Amino acid sequence: MASPSSAPRSGPRLEIPIFGADTGVLAASLGARRIELNRAGSYAVGGTTPTLAELTSLITALSSSSLSQSKRCCVRVMIRPRGKQQQQQQDFIYSDAEFASMRNTVLRVAEQGLLDPDRGDGFVFGVLKVKSGGSGGTGGAVEVDVDRSRELVRLAAPFRCVFHRAFDDLFAPAAGVRGGDGDGSDEVGDALRRVKGAGFNGVLTSGGPGNAVDNKERLGKILRVARELGVEVIVGGGVRSENVRGLAEGMELGSSDAAGEGGDDGDEGEAAPAVWFHSSCFAAKGDDGVVGFDPNEVRGMVKEVAAVEKGV
């Protein structure tokens, strides 16, 4: 295992989702500046809420490693009671019982004293609702559920909150976003204003269903509007070391060394929030069909994101 002492709190704006606590220290030691914690085994369904034991294990491991306490990387906790399902049910639209579970989890985690708002620690979640007149089936017309989202953000305070890739379902076929007149910025702006209005600091997005590379045009619109609103953008969805430079072409990535951490998240008077990149850094499936954490891909992502930020 690489020495954790090499992992800076500042550095390339790379966020790595992990599934279970086991790879947390390794991801940090290789240069991950933020870690998104998901439940072990939930990668196939898009990541779900980790157990409290997994969060405790991760924070303990990061804090007890040879990495100095002042450089412990930021941790974001996924709040998602269920993953993708095959039945005709729109993802990210939750029953009352599921939403109650989300509320309780946010409260319980926030009260544990494991997370540190000064490091930029926080939560990742997204709640949608059926648009008026919509069917609620898979691919139906949906929008950000501002009321439920705002309640979770309030319960999470003072920790930062990111609206995750539920955002991309807003741009699915028949989901109620037409692409709009002109460049489509009206629809993007409406979605981002709802995210901002609910109190989120950032949004994790691939620009729509599928991979970020396939949605680069809309990603550009999202970045422009998000910058105006002071919302941080984390670009995820098929982001790999071999395509980061292509994705970044034409993006204004921002230059704040502490963007999204320690209070610098685009508040009034601060620099515009910078763009982050989000990658699971998993190896390709082997003969057994299993995907696994790939340290070499982490190293590649760190190198490429650093080069992108330097304009190399």
PDB file of C-alpha atoms in Angstrom:
ATOM      1  CA  MET A   1       0.000   0.000   0.000  1.00  0.00           C
ATOM      2  CA  ALA A   2       1.217   3.487  -0.815  1.00  0.00           C
ATOM      3  CA  SER A   3       2.256   5.645   2.111  1.00  0.00           C
ATOM      4  CA  PRO A   4      -0.639   7.813   3.318  1.00  0.00           C
ATOM      5  CA  SER A   5       1.829  10.582   4.120  1.00  0.00           C
ATOM      6  CA  SER A   6       1.819  11.560   0.433  1.00  0.00           C
ATOM      7  CA  ALA A   7      -1.861  12.587   0.420  1.00  0.00           C
ATOM      8  CA  PRO A   8      -2.409  16.336   0.617  1.00  0.00           C
ATOM      9  CA  ARG A   9      -5.596  18.002   1.741  1.00  0.00           C
ATOM     10  CA  SER A  10      -5.018  20.390  -1.147  1.00  0.00           C
ATOM     11  CA  GLY A  11      -4.216  19.042  -4.576  1.00  0.00           C
ATOM     12  CA  PRO A  12      -6.034  17.950  -7.727  1.00  0.00           C
ATOM     13  CA  ARG A  13      -9.785  18.249  -7.358  1.00  0.00           C
ATOM     14  CA  LEU A  14     -10.470  14.516  -7.496  1.00  0.00           C
ATOM     15  CA  GLU A  15     -13.325  12.869  -5.596  1.00  0.00           C
ATOM     16  CA  ILE A  16     -13.420   9.077  -5.380  1.00  0.00           C
ATOM     17  CA  PRO A  17     -16.524   7.134  -4.352  1.00  0.00           C
ATOM     18  CA  ILE A  18     -15.722   4.039  -2.311  1.00  0.00           C
ATOM     19  CA  PHE A  19     -17.995   1.124  -1.474  1.00  0.00           C
ATOM     20  CA  GLY A  20     -17.263   0.102   2.072  1.00  0.00           C
ATOM     21  CA  ALA A  21     -14.452   1.542   4.189  1.00  0.00           C
ATOM     22  CA  ASP A  22     -11.658  -0.822   3.157  1.00  0.00           C
ATOM     23  CA  THR A  23     -10.150   1.256   0.346  1.00  0.00           C
ATOM     24  CA  GLY A  24     -10.539   4.661   2.021  1.00  0.00           C
ATOM     25  CA  VAL A  25      -6.988   5.107   3.311  1.00  0.00           C
ATOM     26  CA  LEU A  26      -5.528   3.785   0.056  1.00  0.00           C
ATOM     27  CA  ALA A  27      -7.628   6.213  -2.015  1.00  0.00           C
ATOM     28  CA  ALA A  28      -6.528   9.098   0.210  1.00  0.00           C
ATOM     29  CA  SER A  29      -2.896   8.029   0.183  1.00  0.00           C
ATOM     30  CA  LEU A  30      -2.872   8.026  -3.615  1.00  0.00           C
ATOM     31  CA  GLY A  31      -4.217  11.566  -3.831  1.00  0.00           C
ATOM     32  CA  ALA A  32      -8.009  11.553  -3.518  1.00  0.00           C
ATOM     33  CA  ARG A  33      -8.922  14.925  -2.087  1.00  0.00           C
ATOM     34  CA  ARG A  34     -12.468  13.862  -1.253  1.00  0.00           C
ATOM     35  CA  ILE A  35     -14.043  10.477  -0.578  1.00  0.00           C
ATOM     36  CA  GLU A  36     -17.707   9.646  -1.081  1.00  0.00           C
ATOM     37  CA  LEU A  37     -18.648   6.739   1.179  1.00  0.00           C
ATOM     38  CA  ASN A  38     -21.250   4.205  -0.010  1.00  0.00           C
ATOM     39  CA  ARG A  39     -22.376   0.895   1.465  1.00  0.00           C
ATOM     40  CA  ALA A  40     -20.194  -2.115   0.666  1.00  0.00           C
ATOM     41  CA  GLY A  41     -21.474  -4.035  -2.366  1.00  0.00           C
ATOM     42  CA  SER A  42     -23.730  -1.234  -3.644  1.00  0.00           C
ATOM     43  CA  TYR A  43     -21.693  -0.217  -6.702  1.00  0.00           C
ATOM     44  CA  ALA A  44     -23.931  -2.181  -9.079  1.00  0.00           C
ATOM     45  CA  VAL A  45     -27.013  -0.195  -8.032  1.00  0.00           C
ATOM     46  CA  GLY A  46     -25.311   3.199  -8.030  1.00  0.00           C
ATOM     47  CA  GLY A  47     -24.331   3.406  -4.363  1.00  0.00           C
ATOM     48  CA  THR A  48     -26.516   3.418  -1.250  1.00  0.00           C
ATOM     49  CA  THR A  49     -26.325   4.625   2.349  1.00  0.00           C
ATOM     50  CA  PRO A  50     -23.365   3.147   4.243  1.00  0.00           C
ATOM     51  CA  THR A  51     -23.754   1.710   7.703  1.00  0.00           C
ATOM     52  CA  LEU A  52     -22.686   3.739  10.708  1.00  0.00           C
ATOM     53  CA  ALA A  53     -20.053   1.071  11.336  1.00  0.00           C
ATOM     54  CA  GLU A  54     -18.604   1.667   7.859  1.00  0.00           C
ATOM     55  CA  LEU A  55     -18.432   5.412   8.431  1.00  0.00           C
ATOM     56  CA  THR A  56     -16.839   4.932  11.852  1.00  0.00           C
ATOM     57  CA  SER A  57     -14.296   2.524  10.365  1.00  0.00           C
ATOM     58  CA  LEU A  58     -13.407   4.954   7.581  1.00  0.00           C
ATOM     59  CA  ILE A  59     -12.970   7.983   9.830  1.00  0.00           C
ATOM     60  CA  THR A  60     -10.970   5.957  12.364  1.00  0.00           C
ATOM     61  CA  ALA A  61      -8.687   4.593   9.646  1.00  0.00           C
ATOM     62  CA  LEU A  62      -8.114   7.991   8.069  1.00  0.00           C
ATOM     63  CA  SER A  63      -7.480   9.639  11.436  1.00  0.00           C
ATOM     64  CA  SER A  64      -5.150   6.937  12.745  1.00  0.00           C
ATOM     65  CA  SER A  65      -3.067   6.604   9.591  1.00  0.00           C
ATOM     66  CA  SER A  66       0.345   8.248   9.349  1.00  0.00           C
ATOM     67  CA  LEU A  67      -1.360  11.033   7.429  1.00  0.00           C
ATOM     68  CA  SER A  68      -1.299  14.064   9.685  1.00  0.00           C
ATOM     69  CA  GLN A  69      -4.671  15.004  11.128  1.00  0.00           C
ATOM     70  CA  SER A  70      -4.561  18.422   9.456  1.00  0.00           C
ATOM     71  CA  LYS A  71      -4.462  16.737   6.038  1.00  0.00           C
ATOM     72  CA  ARG A  72      -7.280  14.200   6.509  1.00  0.00           C
ATOM     73  CA  CYS A  73      -9.242  14.294   3.272  1.00  0.00           C
ATOM     74  CA  CYS A  74     -12.853  15.407   3.080  1.00  0.00           C
ATOM     75  CA  VAL A  75     -15.544  12.727   3.508  1.00  0.00           C
ATOM     76  CA  ARG A  76     -19.018  12.851   1.991  1.00  0.00           C
ATOM     77  CA  VAL A  77     -21.665  10.320   3.054  1.00  0.00           C
ATOM     78  CA  MET A  78     -24.184   8.966   0.543  1.00  0.00           C
ATOM     79  CA  ILE A  79     -27.803   9.073   1.735  1.00  0.00           C
ATOM     80  CA  ARG A  80     -29.780   6.786  -0.553  1.00  0.00           C
ATOM     81  CA  PRO A  81     -32.049   4.110   0.939  1.00  0.00           C
ATOM     82  CA  ARG A  82     -32.284   2.021  -2.230  1.00  0.00           C
ATOM     83  CA  GLY A  83     -30.550   1.810  -5.558  1.00  0.00           C
ATOM     84  CA  LYS A  84     -31.745   1.169  -9.075  1.00  0.00           C
ATOM     85  CA  GLN A  85     -34.683  -1.184  -9.329  1.00  0.00           C
ATOM     86  CA  GLN A  86     -36.075  -3.157 -12.230  1.00  0.00           C
ATOM     87  CA  GLN A  87     -39.699  -2.476 -11.410  1.00  0.00           C
ATOM     88  CA  GLN A  88     -41.643   0.388 -12.960  1.00  0.00           C
ATOM     89  CA  GLN A  89     -40.739   2.910 -10.305  1.00  0.00           C
ATOM     90  CA  GLN A  90     -38.914   6.171 -10.864  1.00  0.00           C
ATOM     91  CA  ASP A  91     -35.577   6.213  -9.068  1.00  0.00           C
ATOM     92  CA  PHE A  92     -35.050   8.887  -6.403  1.00  0.00           C
ATOM     93  CA  ILE A  93     -38.785   9.256  -5.694  1.00  0.00           C
ATOM     94  CA  TYR A  94     -39.146   7.939  -2.175  1.00  0.00           C
ATOM     95  CA  SER A  95     -42.020   6.652  -0.081  1.00  0.00           C
ATOM     96  CA  ASP A  96     -42.783   8.296   3.249  1.00  0.00           C
ATOM     97  CA  ALA A  97     -41.032   5.421   5.015  1.00  0.00           C
ATOM     98  CA  GLU A  98     -37.935   5.750   2.829  1.00  0.00           C
ATOM     99  CA  PHE A  99     -37.798   9.491   3.355  1.00  0.00           C
ATOM    100  CA  ALA A 100     -38.170   9.028   7.119  1.00  0.00           C
ATOM    101  CA  SER A 101     -35.192   6.667   6.954  1.00  0.00           C
ATOM    102  CA  MET A 102     -33.163   9.318   5.121  1.00  0.00           C
ATOM    103  CA  ARG A 103     -34.065  11.947   7.727  1.00  0.00           C
ATOM    104  CA  ASN A 104     -33.136   9.658  10.585  1.00  0.00           C
ATOM    105  CA  THR A 105     -29.831   8.685   9.003  1.00  0.00           C
ATOM    106  CA  VAL A 106     -28.793  12.290   8.394  1.00  0.00           C
ATOM    107  CA  LEU A 107     -29.638  13.192  11.993  1.00  0.00           C
ATOM    108  CA  ARG A 108     -27.866  10.164  13.422  1.00  0.00           C
ATOM    109  CA  VAL A 109     -24.694  10.703  11.388  1.00  0.00           C
ATOM    110  CA  ALA A 110     -24.631  14.451  12.059  1.00  0.00           C
ATOM    111  CA  GLU A 111     -24.914  13.839  15.804  1.00  0.00           C
ATOM    112  CA  GLN A 112     -22.120  11.244  15.998  1.00  0.00           C
ATOM    113  CA  GLY A 113     -19.273  13.753  15.917  1.00  0.00           C
ATOM    114  CA  LEU A 114     -17.504  11.765  13.213  1.00  0.00           C
ATOM    115  CA  LEU A 115     -17.723  14.409  10.503  1.00  0.00           C
ATOM    116  CA  ASP A 116     -16.001  17.788  10.569  1.00  0.00           C
ATOM    117  CA  PRO A 117     -17.656  20.739   8.790  1.00  0.00           C
ATOM    118  CA  ASP A 118     -14.372  22.639   8.769  1.00  0.00           C
ATOM    119  CA  ARG A 119     -12.881  19.986   6.493  1.00  0.00           C
ATOM    120  CA  GLY A 120     -15.813  20.197   4.107  1.00  0.00           C
ATOM    121  CA  ASP A 121     -17.351  16.903   5.259  1.00  0.00           C
ATOM    122  CA  GLY A 122     -21.011  16.397   4.456  1.00  0.00           C
ATOM    123  CA  PHE A 123     -23.721  14.475   2.681  1.00  0.00           C
ATOM    124  CA  VAL A 124     -24.707  13.461  -0.844  1.00  0.00           C
ATOM    125  CA  PHE A 125     -28.365  12.872  -1.726  1.00  0.00           C
ATOM    126  CA  GLY A 126     -31.090  13.773  -4.188  1.00  0.00           C
ATOM    127  CA  VAL A 127     -34.865  13.668  -4.030  1.00  0.00           C
ATOM    128  CA  LEU A 128     -37.181  13.971  -7.033  1.00  0.00           C
ATOM    129  CA  LYS A 129     -40.939  14.206  -7.366  1.00  0.00           C
ATOM    130  CA  VAL A 130     -43.438  13.688 -10.150  1.00  0.00           C
ATOM    131  CA  LYS A 131     -44.290  16.821 -12.062  1.00  0.00           C
ATOM    132  CA  SER A 132     -47.877  17.929 -11.949  1.00  0.00           C
ATOM    133  CA  GLY A 133     -49.810  15.735 -14.361  1.00  0.00           C
ATOM    134  CA  GLY A 134     -46.965  13.210 -14.602  1.00  0.00           C
ATOM    135  CA  SER A 135     -47.370   9.452 -14.294  1.00  0.00           C
ATOM    136  CA  GLY A 136     -44.481   8.760 -11.938  1.00  0.00           C
ATOM    137  CA  GLY A 137     -43.381   5.739 -13.950  1.00  0.00           C
ATOM    138  CA  THR A 138     -39.806   5.159 -15.015  1.00  0.00           C
ATOM    139  CA  GLY A 139     -38.794   7.944 -17.414  1.00  0.00           C
ATOM    140  CA  GLY A 140     -41.813  10.076 -16.521  1.00  0.00           C
ATOM    141  CA  ALA A 141     -41.778  13.822 -15.991  1.00  0.00           C
ATOM    142  CA  VAL A 142     -39.917  14.634 -12.775  1.00  0.00           C
ATOM    143  CA  GLU A 143     -38.405  17.625 -11.014  1.00  0.00           C
ATOM    144  CA  VAL A 144     -36.337  18.377  -7.927  1.00  0.00           C
ATOM    145  CA  ASP A 145     -38.377  17.906  -4.764  1.00  0.00           C
ATOM    146  CA  VAL A 146     -37.362  21.204  -3.180  1.00  0.00           C
ATOM    147  CA  ASP A 147     -39.373  20.771   0.025  1.00  0.00           C
ATOM    148  CA  ARG A 148     -38.010  17.364   0.943  1.00  0.00           C
ATOM    149  CA  SER A 149     -34.507  18.297  -0.157  1.00  0.00           C
ATOM    150  CA  ARG A 150     -34.566  21.496   1.875  1.00  0.00           C
ATOM    151  CA  GLU A 151     -35.620  19.535   4.963  1.00  0.00           C
ATOM    152  CA  LEU A 152     -32.669  17.160   4.634  1.00  0.00           C
ATOM    153  CA  VAL A 153     -30.255  20.052   4.058  1.00  0.00           C
ATOM    154  CA  ARG A 154     -31.603  21.754   7.180  1.00  0.00           C
ATOM    155  CA  LEU A 155     -31.129  18.598   9.242  1.00  0.00           C
ATOM    156  CA  ALA A 156     -27.582  18.225   7.887  1.00  0.00           C
ATOM    157  CA  ALA A 157     -26.439  21.732   8.869  1.00  0.00           C
ATOM    158  CA  PRO A 158     -23.663  22.809   9.285  1.00  0.00           C
ATOM    159  CA  PHE A 159     -22.389  20.127   6.912  1.00  0.00           C
ATOM    160  CA  ARG A 160     -22.236  20.649   3.160  1.00  0.00           C
ATOM    161  CA  CYS A 161     -24.716  18.878   0.914  1.00  0.00           C
ATOM    162  CA  VAL A 162     -24.375  17.822  -2.720  1.00  0.00           C
ATOM    163  CA  PHE A 163     -27.327  16.959  -4.948  1.00  0.00           C
ATOM    164  CA  HIS A 164     -26.189  13.739  -6.589  1.00  0.00           C
ATOM    165  CA  ARG A 165     -26.880  12.223  -9.997  1.00  0.00           C
ATOM    166  CA  ALA A 166     -30.619  12.197  -9.448  1.00  0.00           C
ATOM    167  CA  PHE A 167     -30.051  15.528 -11.216  1.00  0.00           C
ATOM    168  CA  ASP A 168     -29.339  13.656 -14.446  1.00  0.00           C
ATOM    169  CA  ASP A 169     -32.778  12.050 -14.461  1.00  0.00           C
ATOM    170  CA  LEU A 170     -34.201  15.522 -15.073  1.00  0.00           C
ATOM    171  CA  PHE A 171     -32.753  15.322 -18.582  1.00  0.00           C
ATOM    172  CA  ALA A 172     -33.907  11.817 -19.439  1.00  0.00           C
ATOM    173  CA  PRO A 173     -36.182  11.344 -22.474  1.00  0.00           C
ATOM    174  CA  ALA A 174     -39.782  12.225 -21.558  1.00  0.00           C
ATOM    175  CA  ALA A 175     -38.618  13.531 -18.165  1.00  0.00           C
ATOM    176  CA  GLY A 176     -40.026  16.953 -18.810  1.00  0.00           C
ATOM    177  CA  VAL A 177     -36.901  18.786 -20.012  1.00  0.00           C
ATOM    178  CA  ARG A 178     -37.214  19.551 -23.674  1.00  0.00           C
ATOM    179  CA  GLY A 179     -33.801  20.945 -24.397  1.00  0.00           C
ATOM    180  CA  GLY A 180     -35.467  24.323 -24.583  1.00  0.00           C
ATOM    181  CA  ASP A 181     -35.377  27.187 -26.964  1.00  0.00           C
ATOM    182  CA  GLY A 182     -32.009  28.432 -28.103  1.00  0.00           C
ATOM    183  CA  ASP A 183     -29.217  26.688 -26.198  1.00  0.00           C
ATOM    184  CA  GLY A 184     -31.370  24.927 -23.595  1.00  0.00           C
ATOM    185  CA  SER A 185     -30.045  27.023 -20.727  1.00  0.00           C
ATOM    186  CA  ASP A 186     -33.570  27.846 -19.496  1.00  0.00           C
ATOM    187  CA  GLU A 187     -34.222  24.240 -18.455  1.00  0.00           C
ATOM    188  CA  VAL A 188     -30.740  23.828 -16.994  1.00  0.00           C
ATOM    189  CA  GLY A 189     -31.171  27.094 -15.114  1.00  0.00           C
ATOM    190  CA  ASP A 190     -34.537  26.071 -13.700  1.00  0.00           C
ATOM    191  CA  ALA A 191     -33.142  22.775 -12.413  1.00  0.00           C
ATOM    192  CA  LEU A 192     -30.072  24.411 -10.870  1.00  0.00           C
ATOM    193  CA  ARG A 193     -32.113  27.173  -9.244  1.00  0.00           C
ATOM    194  CA  ARG A 194     -34.197  24.489  -7.539  1.00  0.00           C
ATOM    195  CA  VAL A 195     -31.019  22.813  -6.303  1.00  0.00           C
ATOM    196  CA  LYS A 196     -29.674  26.137  -5.076  1.00  0.00           C
ATOM    197  CA  GLY A 197     -33.013  27.065  -3.525  1.00  0.00           C
ATOM    198  CA  ALA A 198     -33.031  23.842  -1.524  1.00  0.00           C
ATOM    199  CA  GLY A 199     -29.711  24.851   0.019  1.00  0.00           C
ATOM    200  CA  PHE A 200     -27.250  22.547  -1.732  1.00  0.00           C
ATOM    201  CA  ASN A 201     -23.623  23.606  -2.109  1.00  0.00           C
ATOM    202  CA  GLY A 202     -22.979  21.484  -5.180  1.00  0.00           C
ATOM    203  CA  VAL A 203     -24.314  19.076  -7.777  1.00  0.00           C
ATOM    204  CA  LEU A 204     -22.833  15.796  -9.000  1.00  0.00           C
ATOM    205  CA  THR A 205     -23.741  15.306 -12.639  1.00  0.00           C
ATOM    206  CA  SER A 206     -22.816  13.682 -15.928  1.00  0.00           C
ATOM    207  CA  GLY A 207     -24.910  16.258 -17.756  1.00  0.00           C
ATOM    208  CA  GLY A 208     -27.753  13.782 -18.269  1.00  0.00           C
ATOM    209  CA  PRO A 209     -28.310  10.027 -18.485  1.00  0.00           C
ATOM    210  CA  GLY A 210     -25.238   8.032 -19.460  1.00  0.00           C
ATOM    211  CA  ASN A 211     -21.643   9.147 -19.395  1.00  0.00           C
ATOM    212  CA  ALA A 212     -20.275  12.652 -19.070  1.00  0.00           C
ATOM    213  CA  VAL A 213     -18.378  12.318 -22.347  1.00  0.00           C
ATOM    214  CA  ASP A 214     -21.669  11.853 -24.204  1.00  0.00           C
ATOM    215  CA  ASN A 215     -23.236  14.892 -22.534  1.00  0.00           C
ATOM    216  CA  LYS A 216     -20.419  17.400 -22.859  1.00  0.00           C
ATOM    217  CA  GLU A 217     -22.558  20.073 -24.525  1.00  0.00           C
ATOM    218  CA  ARG A 218     -25.124  20.114 -21.730  1.00  0.00           C
ATOM    219  CA  LEU A 219     -22.354  19.879 -19.131  1.00  0.00           C
ATOM    220  CA  GLY A 220     -20.991  23.127 -20.518  1.00  0.00           C
ATOM    221  CA  LYS A 221     -24.391  24.777 -20.005  1.00  0.00           C
ATOM    222  CA  ILE A 222     -24.626  23.374 -16.483  1.00  0.00           C
ATOM    223  CA  LEU A 223     -21.180  24.714 -15.631  1.00  0.00           C
ATOM    224  CA  ARG A 224     -21.966  28.193 -16.919  1.00  0.00           C
ATOM    225  CA  VAL A 225     -25.247  28.489 -15.028  1.00  0.00           C
ATOM    226  CA  ALA A 226     -23.858  26.869 -11.861  1.00  0.00           C
ATOM    227  CA  ARG A 227     -21.009  29.367 -11.796  1.00  0.00           C
ATOM    228  CA  GLU A 228     -23.492  32.240 -11.957  1.00  0.00           C
ATOM    229  CA  LEU A 229     -25.457  30.730  -9.071  1.00  0.00           C
ATOM    230  CA  GLY A 230     -22.430  29.858  -6.964  1.00  0.00           C
ATOM    231  CA  VAL A 231     -23.076  26.108  -7.123  1.00  0.00           C
ATOM    232  CA  GLU A 232     -20.104  23.759  -7.270  1.00  0.00           C
ATOM    233  CA  VAL A 233     -20.158  21.155 -10.061  1.00  0.00           C
ATOM    234  CA  ILE A 234     -18.691  17.683  -9.656  1.00  0.00           C
ATOM    235  CA  VAL A 235     -18.415  15.951 -13.032  1.00  0.00           C
ATOM    236  CA  GLY A 236     -18.958  12.193 -12.807  1.00  0.00           C
ATOM    237  CA  GLY A 237     -20.202   9.287 -14.875  1.00  0.00           C
ATOM    238  CA  GLY A 238     -17.627   7.336 -16.851  1.00  0.00           C
ATOM    239  CA  VAL A 239     -14.836   9.788 -15.998  1.00  0.00           C
ATOM    240  CA  ARG A 240     -11.476   8.079 -16.490  1.00  0.00           C
ATOM    241  CA  SER A 241      -7.843   9.082 -16.798  1.00  0.00           C
ATOM    242  CA  GLU A 242      -7.984   8.679 -20.573  1.00  0.00           C
ATOM    243  CA  ASN A 243     -10.905  11.083 -21.080  1.00  0.00           C
ATOM    244  CA  VAL A 244     -10.491  13.792 -18.414  1.00  0.00           C
ATOM    245  CA  ARG A 245      -8.541  16.115 -20.705  1.00  0.00           C
ATOM    246  CA  GLY A 246     -11.108  15.823 -23.454  1.00  0.00           C
ATOM    247  CA  LEU A 247     -13.901  16.504 -20.982  1.00  0.00           C
ATOM    248  CA  ALA A 248     -12.117  19.540 -19.596  1.00  0.00           C
ATOM    249  CA  GLU A 249     -11.561  21.206 -22.975  1.00  0.00           C
ATOM    250  CA  GLY A 250     -13.435  24.486 -22.984  1.00  0.00           C
ATOM    251  CA  MET A 251     -14.364  24.282 -19.299  1.00  0.00           C
ATOM    252  CA  GLU A 252     -13.507  27.136 -16.962  1.00  0.00           C
ATOM    253  CA  LEU A 253     -12.354  25.007 -14.068  1.00  0.00           C
ATOM    254  CA  GLY A 254     -11.831  27.749 -11.482  1.00  0.00           C
ATOM    255  CA  SER A 255      -8.645  28.158  -9.477  1.00  0.00           C
ATOM    256  CA  SER A 256      -9.498  28.159  -5.781  1.00  0.00           C
ATOM    257  CA  ASP A 257      -7.192  25.728  -3.959  1.00  0.00           C
ATOM    258  CA  ALA A 258      -9.817  25.084  -1.291  1.00  0.00           C
ATOM    259  CA  ALA A 259     -12.924  25.108  -3.439  1.00  0.00           C
ATOM    260  CA  GLY A 260     -15.789  23.381  -1.716  1.00  0.00           C
ATOM    261  CA  GLU A 261     -13.863  22.876   1.535  1.00  0.00           C
ATOM    262  CA  GLY A 262     -13.410  24.778   4.737  1.00  0.00           C
ATOM    263  CA  GLY A 263     -15.919  27.483   3.932  1.00  0.00           C
ATOM    264  CA  ASP A 264     -14.841  28.304   0.378  1.00  0.00           C
ATOM    265  CA  ASP A 265     -17.820  27.125  -1.615  1.00  0.00           C
ATOM    266  CA  GLY A 266     -18.665  30.117  -3.718  1.00  0.00           C
ATOM    267  CA  ASP A 267     -20.223  32.330  -1.066  1.00  0.00           C
ATOM    268  CA  GLU A 268     -20.586  36.006  -1.813  1.00  0.00           C
ATOM    269  CA  GLY A 269     -17.193  37.649  -2.017  1.00  0.00           C
ATOM    270  CA  GLU A 270     -15.364  34.360  -2.673  1.00  0.00           C
ATOM    271  CA  ALA A 271     -13.956  33.010  -5.912  1.00  0.00           C
ATOM    272  CA  ALA A 272     -16.375  31.145  -8.169  1.00  0.00           C
ATOM    273  CA  PRO A 273     -16.688  27.486  -7.162  1.00  0.00           C
ATOM    274  CA  ALA A 274     -14.281  25.252  -9.005  1.00  0.00           C
ATOM    275  CA  VAL A 275     -15.056  22.118 -10.990  1.00  0.00           C
ATOM    276  CA  TRP A 276     -14.281  18.718  -9.478  1.00  0.00           C
ATOM    277  CA  PHE A 277     -13.967  15.321 -11.134  1.00  0.00           C
ATOM    278  CA  HIS A 278     -15.569  12.186  -9.691  1.00  0.00           C
ATOM    279  CA  SER A 279     -14.379   8.700 -10.605  1.00  0.00           C
ATOM    280  CA  SER A 280     -14.729   5.296  -8.951  1.00  0.00           C
ATOM    281  CA  CYS A 281     -11.329   4.319 -10.397  1.00  0.00           C
ATOM    282  CA  PHE A 282     -12.459   0.715 -10.788  1.00  0.00           C
ATOM    283  CA  ALA A 283     -10.654  -1.756 -12.984  1.00  0.00           C
ATOM    284  CA  ALA A 284     -12.453  -3.335 -15.902  1.00  0.00           C
ATOM    285  CA  LYS A 285     -14.380  -6.528 -15.194  1.00  0.00           C
ATOM    286  CA  GLY A 286     -12.248  -9.607 -15.013  1.00  0.00           C
ATOM    287  CA  ASP A 287     -13.122 -13.075 -16.252  1.00  0.00           C
ATOM    288  CA  ASP A 288     -15.149 -13.557 -13.098  1.00  0.00           C
ATOM    289  CA  GLY A 289     -17.204 -10.437 -13.823  1.00  0.00           C
ATOM    290  CA  VAL A 290     -15.906  -8.647 -10.744  1.00  0.00           C
ATOM    291  CA  VAL A 291     -14.795  -5.028 -10.802  1.00  0.00           C
ATOM    292  CA  GLY A 292     -12.288  -3.832  -8.249  1.00  0.00           C
ATOM    293  CA  PHE A 293     -10.560  -0.694  -7.022  1.00  0.00           C
ATOM    294  CA  ASP A 294      -7.601   0.090  -9.276  1.00  0.00           C
ATOM    295  CA  PRO A 295      -4.703   1.998  -7.637  1.00  0.00           C
ATOM    296  CA  ASN A 296      -3.090   2.592 -11.013  1.00  0.00           C
ATOM    297  CA  GLU A 297      -6.239   4.308 -12.265  1.00  0.00           C
ATOM    298  CA  VAL A 298      -6.200   6.542  -9.183  1.00  0.00           C
ATOM    299  CA  ARG A 299      -2.624   7.499  -9.935  1.00  0.00           C
ATOM    300  CA  GLY A 300      -3.593   8.205 -13.528  1.00  0.00           C
ATOM    301  CA  MET A 301      -6.579  10.321 -12.495  1.00  0.00           C
ATOM    302  CA  VAL A 302      -4.470  12.337 -10.044  1.00  0.00           C
ATOM    303  CA  LYS A 303      -1.886  12.992 -12.745  1.00  0.00           C
ATOM    304  CA  GLU A 304      -4.426  13.923 -15.417  1.00  0.00           C
ATOM    305  CA  VAL A 305      -6.608  16.144 -13.200  1.00  0.00           C
ATOM    306  CA  ALA A 306      -3.481  17.959 -11.987  1.00  0.00           C
ATOM    307  CA  ALA A 307      -2.410  18.503 -15.595  1.00  0.00           C
ATOM    308  CA  VAL A 308      -5.882  19.778 -16.520  1.00  0.00           C
ATOM    309  CA  GLU A 309      -5.840  22.267 -13.651  1.00  0.00           C
ATOM    310  CA  LYS A 310      -2.399  23.516 -14.679  1.00  0.00           C
ATOM    311  CA  GLY A 311      -3.514  23.828 -18.295  1.00  0.00           C
ATOM    312  CA  VAL A 312      -0.845  21.381 -19.471  1.00  0.00           C
TER     313      VAL A 312
END
